[in-house]
Coordinates of C-alpha atoms in Angstrom, one line a residue:
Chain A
X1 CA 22.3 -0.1 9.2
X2 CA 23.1 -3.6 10.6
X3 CA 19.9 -6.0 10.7
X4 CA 19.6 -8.0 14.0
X5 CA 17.4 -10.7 12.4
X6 CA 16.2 -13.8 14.4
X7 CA 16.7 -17.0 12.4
X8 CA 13.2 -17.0 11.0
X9 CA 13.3 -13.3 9.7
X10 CA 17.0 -14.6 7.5
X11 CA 15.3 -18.0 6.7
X12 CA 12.0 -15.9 4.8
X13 CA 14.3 -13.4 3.4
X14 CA 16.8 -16.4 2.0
X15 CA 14.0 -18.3 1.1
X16 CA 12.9 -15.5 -0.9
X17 CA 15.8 -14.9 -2.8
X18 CA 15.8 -18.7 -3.4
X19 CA 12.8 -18.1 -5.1
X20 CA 13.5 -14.8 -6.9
X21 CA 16.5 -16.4 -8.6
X22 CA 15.4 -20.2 -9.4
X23 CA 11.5 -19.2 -10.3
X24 CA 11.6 -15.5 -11.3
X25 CA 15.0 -14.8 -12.9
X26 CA 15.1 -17.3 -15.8
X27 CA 11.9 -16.1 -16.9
X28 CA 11.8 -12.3 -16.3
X29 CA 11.4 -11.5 -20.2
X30 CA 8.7 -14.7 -20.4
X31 CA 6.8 -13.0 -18.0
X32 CA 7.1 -9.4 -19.2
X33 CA 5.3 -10.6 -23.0
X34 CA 3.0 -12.8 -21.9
X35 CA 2.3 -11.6 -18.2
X36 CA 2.6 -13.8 -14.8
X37 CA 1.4 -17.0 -15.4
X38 CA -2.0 -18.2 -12.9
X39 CA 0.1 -21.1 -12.1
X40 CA 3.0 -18.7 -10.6
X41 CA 0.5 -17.8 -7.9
X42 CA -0.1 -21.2 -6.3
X43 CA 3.3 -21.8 -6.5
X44 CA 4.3 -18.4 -4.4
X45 CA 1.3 -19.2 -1.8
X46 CA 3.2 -22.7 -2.0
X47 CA 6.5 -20.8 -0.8
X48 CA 4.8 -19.2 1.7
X49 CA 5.0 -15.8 0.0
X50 CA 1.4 -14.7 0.4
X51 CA 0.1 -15.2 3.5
X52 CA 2.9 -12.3 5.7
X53 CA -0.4 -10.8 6.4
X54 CA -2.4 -13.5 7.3
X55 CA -2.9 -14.5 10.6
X56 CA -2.2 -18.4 11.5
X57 CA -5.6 -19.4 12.2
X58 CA -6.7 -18.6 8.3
X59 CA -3.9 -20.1 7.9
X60 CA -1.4 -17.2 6.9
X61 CA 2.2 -17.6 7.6
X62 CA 2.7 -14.2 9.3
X63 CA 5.9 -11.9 8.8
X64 CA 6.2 -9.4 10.6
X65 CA 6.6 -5.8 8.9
X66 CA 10.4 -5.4 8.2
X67 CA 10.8 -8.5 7.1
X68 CA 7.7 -8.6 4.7
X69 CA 9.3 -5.7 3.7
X70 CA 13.1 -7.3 2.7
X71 CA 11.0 -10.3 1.9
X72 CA 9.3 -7.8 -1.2
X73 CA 12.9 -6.2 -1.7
X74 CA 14.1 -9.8 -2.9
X75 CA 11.0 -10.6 -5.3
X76 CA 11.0 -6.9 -6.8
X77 CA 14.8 -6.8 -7.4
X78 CA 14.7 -10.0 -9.6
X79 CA 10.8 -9.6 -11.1
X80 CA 8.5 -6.2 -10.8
X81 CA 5.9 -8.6 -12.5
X82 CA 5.7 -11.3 -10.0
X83 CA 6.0 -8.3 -7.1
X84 CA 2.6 -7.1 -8.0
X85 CA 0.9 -9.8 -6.7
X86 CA 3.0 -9.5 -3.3
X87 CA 2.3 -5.5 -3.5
X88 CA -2.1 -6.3 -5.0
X89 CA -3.2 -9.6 -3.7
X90 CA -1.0 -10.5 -0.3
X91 CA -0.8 -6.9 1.0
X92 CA -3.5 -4.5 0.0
X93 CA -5.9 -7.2 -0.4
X94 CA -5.4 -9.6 1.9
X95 CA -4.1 -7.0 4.6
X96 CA -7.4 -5.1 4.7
X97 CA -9.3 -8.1 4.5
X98 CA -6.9 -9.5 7.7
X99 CA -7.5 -6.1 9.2
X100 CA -11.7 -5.3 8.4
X101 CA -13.0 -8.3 7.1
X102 CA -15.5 -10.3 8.8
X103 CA -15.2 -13.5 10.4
X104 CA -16.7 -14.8 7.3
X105 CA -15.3 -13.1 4.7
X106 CA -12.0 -14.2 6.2
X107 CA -13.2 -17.6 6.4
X108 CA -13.7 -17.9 3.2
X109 CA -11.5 -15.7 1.5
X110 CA -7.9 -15.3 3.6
X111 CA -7.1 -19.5 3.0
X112 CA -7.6 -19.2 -0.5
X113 CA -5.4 -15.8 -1.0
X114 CA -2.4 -17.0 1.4
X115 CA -2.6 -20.6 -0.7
X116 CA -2.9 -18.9 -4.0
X117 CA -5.7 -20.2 -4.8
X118 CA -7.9 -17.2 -5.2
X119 CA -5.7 -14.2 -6.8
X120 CA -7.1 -11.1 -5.2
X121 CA -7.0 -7.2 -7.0
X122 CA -7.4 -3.8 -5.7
X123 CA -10.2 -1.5 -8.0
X124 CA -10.0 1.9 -6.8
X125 CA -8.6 3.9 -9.5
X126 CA -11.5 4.9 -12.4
X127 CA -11.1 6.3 -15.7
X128 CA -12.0 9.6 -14.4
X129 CA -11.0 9.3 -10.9
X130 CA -7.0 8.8 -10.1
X131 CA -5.5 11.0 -7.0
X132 CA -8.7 12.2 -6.1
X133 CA -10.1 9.0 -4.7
X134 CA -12.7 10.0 -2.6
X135 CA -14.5 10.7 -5.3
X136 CA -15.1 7.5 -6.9
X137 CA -18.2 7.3 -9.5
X138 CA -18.6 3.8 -9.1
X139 CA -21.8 3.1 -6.8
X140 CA -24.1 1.2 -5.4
X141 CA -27.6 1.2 -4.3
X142 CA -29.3 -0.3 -1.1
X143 CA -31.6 -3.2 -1.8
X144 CA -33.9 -4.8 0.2
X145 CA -30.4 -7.7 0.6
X146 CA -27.7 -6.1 -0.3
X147 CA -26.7 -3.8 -3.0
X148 CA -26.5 -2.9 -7.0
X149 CA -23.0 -2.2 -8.2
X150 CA -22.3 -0.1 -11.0
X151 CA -19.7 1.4 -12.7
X152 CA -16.0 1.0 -14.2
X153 CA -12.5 0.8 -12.6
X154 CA -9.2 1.0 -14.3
X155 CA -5.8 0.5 -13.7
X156 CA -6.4 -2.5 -11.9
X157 CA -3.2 -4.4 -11.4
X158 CA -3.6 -7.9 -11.6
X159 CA -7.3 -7.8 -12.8
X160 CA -7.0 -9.8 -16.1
X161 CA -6.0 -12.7 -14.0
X162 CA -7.9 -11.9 -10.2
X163 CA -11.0 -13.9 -8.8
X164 CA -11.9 -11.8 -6.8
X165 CA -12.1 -7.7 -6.1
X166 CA -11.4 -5.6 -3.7
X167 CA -13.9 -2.8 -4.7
X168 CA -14.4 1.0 -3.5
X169 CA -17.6 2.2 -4.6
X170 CA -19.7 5.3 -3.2
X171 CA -23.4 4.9 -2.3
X172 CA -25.6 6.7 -5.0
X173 CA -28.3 8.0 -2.7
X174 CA -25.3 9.0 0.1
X175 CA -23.8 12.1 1.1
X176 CA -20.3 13.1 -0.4
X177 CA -17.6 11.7 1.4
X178 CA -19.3 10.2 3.9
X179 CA -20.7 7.1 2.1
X180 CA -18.0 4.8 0.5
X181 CA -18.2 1.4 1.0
X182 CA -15.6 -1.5 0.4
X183 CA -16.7 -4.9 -1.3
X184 CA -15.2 -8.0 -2.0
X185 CA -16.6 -8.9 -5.9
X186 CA -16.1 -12.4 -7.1
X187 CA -14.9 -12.3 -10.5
X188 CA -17.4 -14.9 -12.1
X189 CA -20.7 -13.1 -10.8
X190 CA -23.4 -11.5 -13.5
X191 CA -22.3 -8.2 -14.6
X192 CA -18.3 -8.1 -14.1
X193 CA -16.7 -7.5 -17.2
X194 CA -12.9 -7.3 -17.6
X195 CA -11.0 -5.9 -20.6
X196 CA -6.9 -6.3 -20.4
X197 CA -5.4 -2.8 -21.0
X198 CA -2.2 -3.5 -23.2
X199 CA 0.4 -0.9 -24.8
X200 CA 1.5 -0.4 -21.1
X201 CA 5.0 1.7 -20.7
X202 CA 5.6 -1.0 -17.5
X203 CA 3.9 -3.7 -15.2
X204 CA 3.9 -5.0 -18.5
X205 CA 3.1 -8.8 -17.2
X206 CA 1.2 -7.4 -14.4
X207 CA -2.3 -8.0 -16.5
X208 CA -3.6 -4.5 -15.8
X209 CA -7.5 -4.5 -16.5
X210 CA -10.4 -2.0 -16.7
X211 CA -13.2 -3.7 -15.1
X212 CA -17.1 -3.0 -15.5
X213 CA -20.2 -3.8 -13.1
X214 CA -23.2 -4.0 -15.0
X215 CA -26.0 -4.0 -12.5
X216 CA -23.4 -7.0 -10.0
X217 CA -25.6 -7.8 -7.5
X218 CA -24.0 -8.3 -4.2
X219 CA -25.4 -9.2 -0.7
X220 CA -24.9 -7.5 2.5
X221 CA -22.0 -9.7 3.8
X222 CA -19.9 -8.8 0.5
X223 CA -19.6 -5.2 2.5
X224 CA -16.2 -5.0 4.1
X225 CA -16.4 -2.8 7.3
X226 CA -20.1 -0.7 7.9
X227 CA -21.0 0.6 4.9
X228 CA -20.1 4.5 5.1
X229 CA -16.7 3.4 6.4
X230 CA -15.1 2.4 2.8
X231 CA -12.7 5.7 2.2
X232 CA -12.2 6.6 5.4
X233 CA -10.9 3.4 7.0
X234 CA -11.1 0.3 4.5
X235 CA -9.3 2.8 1.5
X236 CA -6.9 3.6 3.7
X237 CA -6.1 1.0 5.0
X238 CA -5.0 -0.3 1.6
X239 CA -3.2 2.1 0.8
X240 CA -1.0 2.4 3.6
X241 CA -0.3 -1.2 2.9
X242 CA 0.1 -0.4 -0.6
X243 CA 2.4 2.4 -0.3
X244 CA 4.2 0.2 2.6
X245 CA 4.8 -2.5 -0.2
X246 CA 5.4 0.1 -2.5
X247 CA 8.3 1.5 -0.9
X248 CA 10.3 -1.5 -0.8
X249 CA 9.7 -2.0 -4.4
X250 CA 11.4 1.1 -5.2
X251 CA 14.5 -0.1 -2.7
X252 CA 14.2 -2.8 -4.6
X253 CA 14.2 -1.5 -8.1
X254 CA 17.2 1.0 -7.0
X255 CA 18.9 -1.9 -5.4
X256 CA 19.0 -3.7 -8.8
X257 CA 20.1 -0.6 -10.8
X258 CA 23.3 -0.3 -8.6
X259 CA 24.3 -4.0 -9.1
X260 CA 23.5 -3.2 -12.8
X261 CA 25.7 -0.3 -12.7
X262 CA 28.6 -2.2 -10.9
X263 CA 28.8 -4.9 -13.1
X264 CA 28.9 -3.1 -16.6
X265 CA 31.5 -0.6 -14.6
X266 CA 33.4 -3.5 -13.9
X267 CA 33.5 -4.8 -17.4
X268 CA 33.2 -1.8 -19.7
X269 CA 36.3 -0.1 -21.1
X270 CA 36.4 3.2 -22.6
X271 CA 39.2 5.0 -23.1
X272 CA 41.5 1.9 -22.5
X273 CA 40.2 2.0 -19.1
X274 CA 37.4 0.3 -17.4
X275 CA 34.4 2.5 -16.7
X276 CA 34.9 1.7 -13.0
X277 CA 38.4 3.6 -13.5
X278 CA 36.7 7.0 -14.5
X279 CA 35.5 9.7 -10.9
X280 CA 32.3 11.0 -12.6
X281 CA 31.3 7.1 -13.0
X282 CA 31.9 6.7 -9.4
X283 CA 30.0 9.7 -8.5
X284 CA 26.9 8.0 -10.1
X285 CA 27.3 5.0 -8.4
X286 CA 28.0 6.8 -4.8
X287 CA 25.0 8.8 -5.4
X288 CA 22.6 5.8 -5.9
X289 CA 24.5 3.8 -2.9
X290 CA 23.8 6.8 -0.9
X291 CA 20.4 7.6 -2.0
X292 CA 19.8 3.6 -1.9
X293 CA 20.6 3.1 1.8
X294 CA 18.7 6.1 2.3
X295 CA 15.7 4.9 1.3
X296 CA 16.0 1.3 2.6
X297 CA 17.0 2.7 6.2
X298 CA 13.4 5.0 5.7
X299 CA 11.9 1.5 5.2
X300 CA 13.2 0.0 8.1
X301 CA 11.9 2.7 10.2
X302 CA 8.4 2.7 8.8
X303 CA 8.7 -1.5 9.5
X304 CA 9.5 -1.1 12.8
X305 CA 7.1 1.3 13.5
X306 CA 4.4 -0.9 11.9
X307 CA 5.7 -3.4 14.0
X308 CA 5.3 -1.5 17.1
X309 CA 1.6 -0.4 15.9
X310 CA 2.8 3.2 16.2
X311 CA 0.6 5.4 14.8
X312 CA 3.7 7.7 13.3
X313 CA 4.0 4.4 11.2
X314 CA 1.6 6.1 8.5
X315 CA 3.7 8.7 7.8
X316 CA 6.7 7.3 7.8
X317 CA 5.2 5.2 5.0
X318 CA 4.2 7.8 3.2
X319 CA 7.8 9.1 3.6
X320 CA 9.6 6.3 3.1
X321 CA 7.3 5.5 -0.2
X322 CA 8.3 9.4 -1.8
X323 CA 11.6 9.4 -1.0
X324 CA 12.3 5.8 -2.4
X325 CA 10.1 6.1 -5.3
X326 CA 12.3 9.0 -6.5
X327 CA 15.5 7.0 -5.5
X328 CA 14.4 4.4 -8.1
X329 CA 13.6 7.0 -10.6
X330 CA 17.0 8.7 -9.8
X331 CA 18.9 5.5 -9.8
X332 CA 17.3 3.7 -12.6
X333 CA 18.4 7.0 -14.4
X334 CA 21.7 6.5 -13.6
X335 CA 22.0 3.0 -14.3
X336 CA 20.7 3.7 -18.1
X337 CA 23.1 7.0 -18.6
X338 CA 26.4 4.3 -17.3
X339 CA 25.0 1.8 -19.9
X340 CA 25.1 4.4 -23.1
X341 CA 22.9 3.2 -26.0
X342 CA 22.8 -0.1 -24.6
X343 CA 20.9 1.3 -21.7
X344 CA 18.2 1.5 -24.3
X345 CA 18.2 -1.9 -25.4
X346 CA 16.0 -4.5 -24.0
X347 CA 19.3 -7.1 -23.7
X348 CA 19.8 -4.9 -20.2
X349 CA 18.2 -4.8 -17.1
X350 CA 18.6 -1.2 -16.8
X351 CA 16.1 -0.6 -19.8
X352 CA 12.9 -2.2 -18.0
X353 CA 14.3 -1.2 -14.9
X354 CA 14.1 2.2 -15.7
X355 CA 10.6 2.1 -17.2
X356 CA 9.2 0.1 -13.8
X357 CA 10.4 2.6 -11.4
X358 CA 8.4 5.4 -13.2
X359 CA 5.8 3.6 -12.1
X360 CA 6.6 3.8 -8.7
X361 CA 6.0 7.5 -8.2
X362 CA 2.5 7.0 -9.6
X363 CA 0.9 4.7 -8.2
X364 CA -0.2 4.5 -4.2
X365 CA -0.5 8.4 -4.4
X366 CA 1.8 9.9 -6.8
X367 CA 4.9 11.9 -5.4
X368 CA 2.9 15.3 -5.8
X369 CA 0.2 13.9 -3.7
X370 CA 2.6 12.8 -1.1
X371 CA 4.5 15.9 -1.3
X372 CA 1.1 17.8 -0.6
X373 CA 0.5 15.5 2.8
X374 CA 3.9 15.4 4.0
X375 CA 3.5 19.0 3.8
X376 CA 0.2 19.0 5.9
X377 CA 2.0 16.6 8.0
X378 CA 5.3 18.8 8.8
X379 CA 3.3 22.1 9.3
X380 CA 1.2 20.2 11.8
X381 CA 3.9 18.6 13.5
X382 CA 6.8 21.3 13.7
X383 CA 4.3 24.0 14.9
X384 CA 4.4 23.8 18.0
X385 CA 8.3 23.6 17.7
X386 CA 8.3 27.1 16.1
X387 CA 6.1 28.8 19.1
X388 CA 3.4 29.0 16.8
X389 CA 0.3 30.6 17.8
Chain B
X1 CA -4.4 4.9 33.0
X2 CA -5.4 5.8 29.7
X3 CA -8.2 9.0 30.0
X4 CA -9.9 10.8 27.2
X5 CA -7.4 13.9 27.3
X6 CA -4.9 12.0 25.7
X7 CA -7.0 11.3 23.0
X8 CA -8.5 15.2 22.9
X9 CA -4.4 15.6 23.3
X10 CA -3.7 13.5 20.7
X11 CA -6.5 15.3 18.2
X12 CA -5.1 18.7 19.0
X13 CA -1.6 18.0 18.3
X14 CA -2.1 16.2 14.9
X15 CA -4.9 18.6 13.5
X16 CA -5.2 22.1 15.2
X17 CA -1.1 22.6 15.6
X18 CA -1.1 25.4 12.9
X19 CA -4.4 26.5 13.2
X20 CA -4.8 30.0 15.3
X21 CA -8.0 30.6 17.0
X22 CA -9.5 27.2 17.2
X23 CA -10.9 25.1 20.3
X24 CA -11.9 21.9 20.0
X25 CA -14.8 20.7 22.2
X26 CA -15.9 17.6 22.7
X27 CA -19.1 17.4 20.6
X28 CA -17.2 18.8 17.3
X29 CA -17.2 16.6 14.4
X30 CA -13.8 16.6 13.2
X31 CA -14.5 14.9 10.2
X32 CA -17.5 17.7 8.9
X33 CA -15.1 20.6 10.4
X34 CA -12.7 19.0 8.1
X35 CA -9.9 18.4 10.2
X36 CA -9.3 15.2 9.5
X37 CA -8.5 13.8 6.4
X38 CA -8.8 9.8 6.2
X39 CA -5.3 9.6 6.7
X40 CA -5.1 11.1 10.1
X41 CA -8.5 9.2 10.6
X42 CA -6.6 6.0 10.6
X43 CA -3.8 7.4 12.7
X44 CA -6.6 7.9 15.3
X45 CA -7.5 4.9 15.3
X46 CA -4.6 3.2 15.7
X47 CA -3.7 5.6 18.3
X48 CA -6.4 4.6 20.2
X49 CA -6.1 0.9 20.0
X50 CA -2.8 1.6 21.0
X51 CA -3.2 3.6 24.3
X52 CA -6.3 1.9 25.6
X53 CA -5.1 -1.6 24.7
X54 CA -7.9 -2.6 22.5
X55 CA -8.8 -3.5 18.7
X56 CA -11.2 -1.7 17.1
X57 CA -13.7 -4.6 15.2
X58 CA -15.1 -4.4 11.7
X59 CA -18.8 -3.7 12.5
X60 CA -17.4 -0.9 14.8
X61 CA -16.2 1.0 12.2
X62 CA -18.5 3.5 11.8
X63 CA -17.4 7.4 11.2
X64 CA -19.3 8.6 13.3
X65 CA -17.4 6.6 15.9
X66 CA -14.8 8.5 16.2
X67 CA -16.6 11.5 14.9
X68 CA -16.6 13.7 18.1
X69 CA -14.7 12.9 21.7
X70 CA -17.9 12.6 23.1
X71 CA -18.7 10.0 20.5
X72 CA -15.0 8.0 21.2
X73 CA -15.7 8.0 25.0
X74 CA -18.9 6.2 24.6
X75 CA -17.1 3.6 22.3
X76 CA -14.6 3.3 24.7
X77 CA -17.1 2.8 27.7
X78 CA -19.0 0.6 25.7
X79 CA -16.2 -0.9 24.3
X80 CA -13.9 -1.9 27.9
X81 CA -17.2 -1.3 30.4
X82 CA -16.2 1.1 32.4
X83 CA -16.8 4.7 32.5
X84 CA -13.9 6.8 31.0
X85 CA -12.2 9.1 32.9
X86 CA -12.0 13.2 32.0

């Protein structure tokens, strides 16, 4: 697919790969043992890098959604670390908050997170609630102002390092499903507790946290949206941006296990021959380009319906997000068979590719869960196609 | 002009498609019928900022908004002040 872009779109895409290669590249390994440092997020506010979804007047510097999305594809190729915070703090966070906040919650929240000033995390996941969302323990009760928080998250990507939380808790007096709220959590109030998870596989540097509200008092204007609305609009919300951000991290993650492959194909002999000599080696590398440009052209669709507010645009995120996921888990596969026992090593890209782009088909609902909705989705939407009733 | 069939059009084709035997009237809660999950509940939403031009604010997001037709139609009246046509 050729890309029309207007000269802004190619200046934030080339400015991003600026970025990626002076800021991120030299210090990938730096980053992956002793995490992203705070510093690293004023300087991509700095860049303009966090504010895509964040409108002028909070003084965001608004991309629209394919070229947020080739503007993530740059950063994740070079640094899945540093991508987190695109994926966590500029596009769940700050997009919801764009989308549902209140004026003052904006006010005084959306300057901070497109400066990088204020790093931002998502708390949804618990230790006993992953795919099944909607049936977070975490809760709150109704005060005379405000509300009681209680409870633990985990998983939280960036939430070592975050000031403030994007938090999905259900009310404990409510009735199932229909009373999950949305709060925004400063990090430093009574009662938050953060713990660093280590011993992760990947998002190594991404300072992954379990997080506990001991009795946090919050006020009423800390609820994002009507509280009741929390799963069903505010949660998905999120997520959709999240698996939108997602998506072009797997392109992303794919894209860098081909160039991985080409180079050691170019250089590698075997035989007497270089690798890129041999058919089955350029079967592998067909396969990812193909699957690659697959799942990059599934991207674009989804950014151009986003961009035309479509409402198809949610599930062709969810499709794009699937389908790419398992690209990078195909491709990073690839990459690390081509590379032999050095594909194991850590001297290679292709090792800690291949260990982020597992990730990938976890997190933002796991490609069984998307499987299961695309399913819902197709029999809805080809029904009437068959002459069903 | 933008009438309240296409959104009972729009409901119908995105949740009832493969269900036999099921009407949809305009004081059924979708949500408690569980026809809707919260993904399609943000499609609808988006659909309907989308055909009648308008942006749905944060203290009007309320489930039971968009709970029932009947229940859009008065948002919508409310919402552009004028009565919504069948």
């Amino acid at each position: 697919m050729k890309l029309s872009l207007t000269p802004e779109q190619t200046a934030a895409v080339e400015g991003a790969r600026a970025f990626a290669r002076a800021r991120l590249h030299p210090r990938v390994t730096e980053f992956e043992e002793r995490g992203v440092p705070k510093e690293l997020v004023r300087e991509l506010g700095d860049a303009g890098l966090l504010g895509a979804l964040v409108g002028d007047e909070w003084g965001g510097r608004p991309l629209d959604p394919v070229t947020w999305g080739l503007v993530t594809e740059e950063i994740g190729k070079v640094c899945c670390n540093t991508r987190y915070i695109l994926t966590v703090h500029a596009s769940i966070v700050a997009g919801t908050l764009a989308r549902w906040g209140s004026a003052a919650q904006k006010s005084e929240w959306l300057p901070r997170l497109a400066r990088g000033e204020a790093l931002a995390a998502f708390a949804l996941s618990e230790p006993d609630v992953g795919s099944d969302a909607a049936s977070v323990r975490t809760c709150y009760e109704k005060t005379d102002d405000g509300f009681i928080l209680r409870g633990a998250k985990r998983w939280t990507s960036l939430g070592a390092l975050a000031d403030v939380f994007l938090v999905i808790a259900r009310d404990a007096n409510g009735e199932n499903g229909r009373a999950v709220t949305a709060f925004l959590v400063p990090r430093q109030l009574a009662g938050v507790r953060v713990e660093p998870i280590r011993g992760m596989m990947a998002a190594r540097g991404s300072h992954i946290a379990e997080l506990h509200f001991d009795n946090v008092k919050l006020s009423r204007a800390d609820a994002v949206g009507r509280p009741g609305a929390g799963f069903t609009y505010v949660t998905s919300t999120a997520l959709d941006l999240g698996r939108y951000s997602v998506a072009w991290s797997a392109v992303a993650v794919a894209q860098a296990a081909i160039e991985a492959m080409v180079s050691y194909a170019l250089r590698r002999e075997q035989f007497g021959r270089p690798l890129q000599d041999f058919q089955l080696v350029k079967a592998m590398v067909g396969d990812a380009v193909t699957d690659t440009h697959a799942a990059r052209a599934l991207c674009l669709h989804a950014g151009e319906l986003r961009r035309a507010a479509d409402p198809e645009a949610i599930m062709a995120t969810n499709v794009a997000k699937q389908f790419a996921a398992r690209v990078a888990t195909r491709t990073t596969a690839a990459a690390l068979q081509l590379h032999g026992a050095n594909g194991l090593s850590s001297d290679y890209d292709v090792e800690r590719l291949f260990r982020e782009a597992r990730v990938l088909e976890i997190i933002e609902g796991s490609t069984q869960i998307q499987q299961l909705l695309l399913g819902d989705y197709g029999l809805q939407t080809y029904a009437r196609a068959t002459g069903y009733p | 002009m933008a009438t309240i069939s296409s959104v009972r059009k729009f409901i119908q084709g995105n949740v009832l498609a493969q269900k036999q035997n099921v009407t949809l009237s305009d004081d059924d809660d979708i949500f408690r019928l569980g026809f809707v999950n919260s993904m399609m509940a943000l499609k609808l939403v988006t659909f309907i900022e989308k055909e009648f031009n308008i942006k749905v604010a944060d203290d009007e997001l309320d489930i039971s908004t968009f709970s029932t037709i009947s229940q859009i139609r008065q948002f919508l009246q409310r919402k552009l002040g004028n009565p919504i046509e069948s």
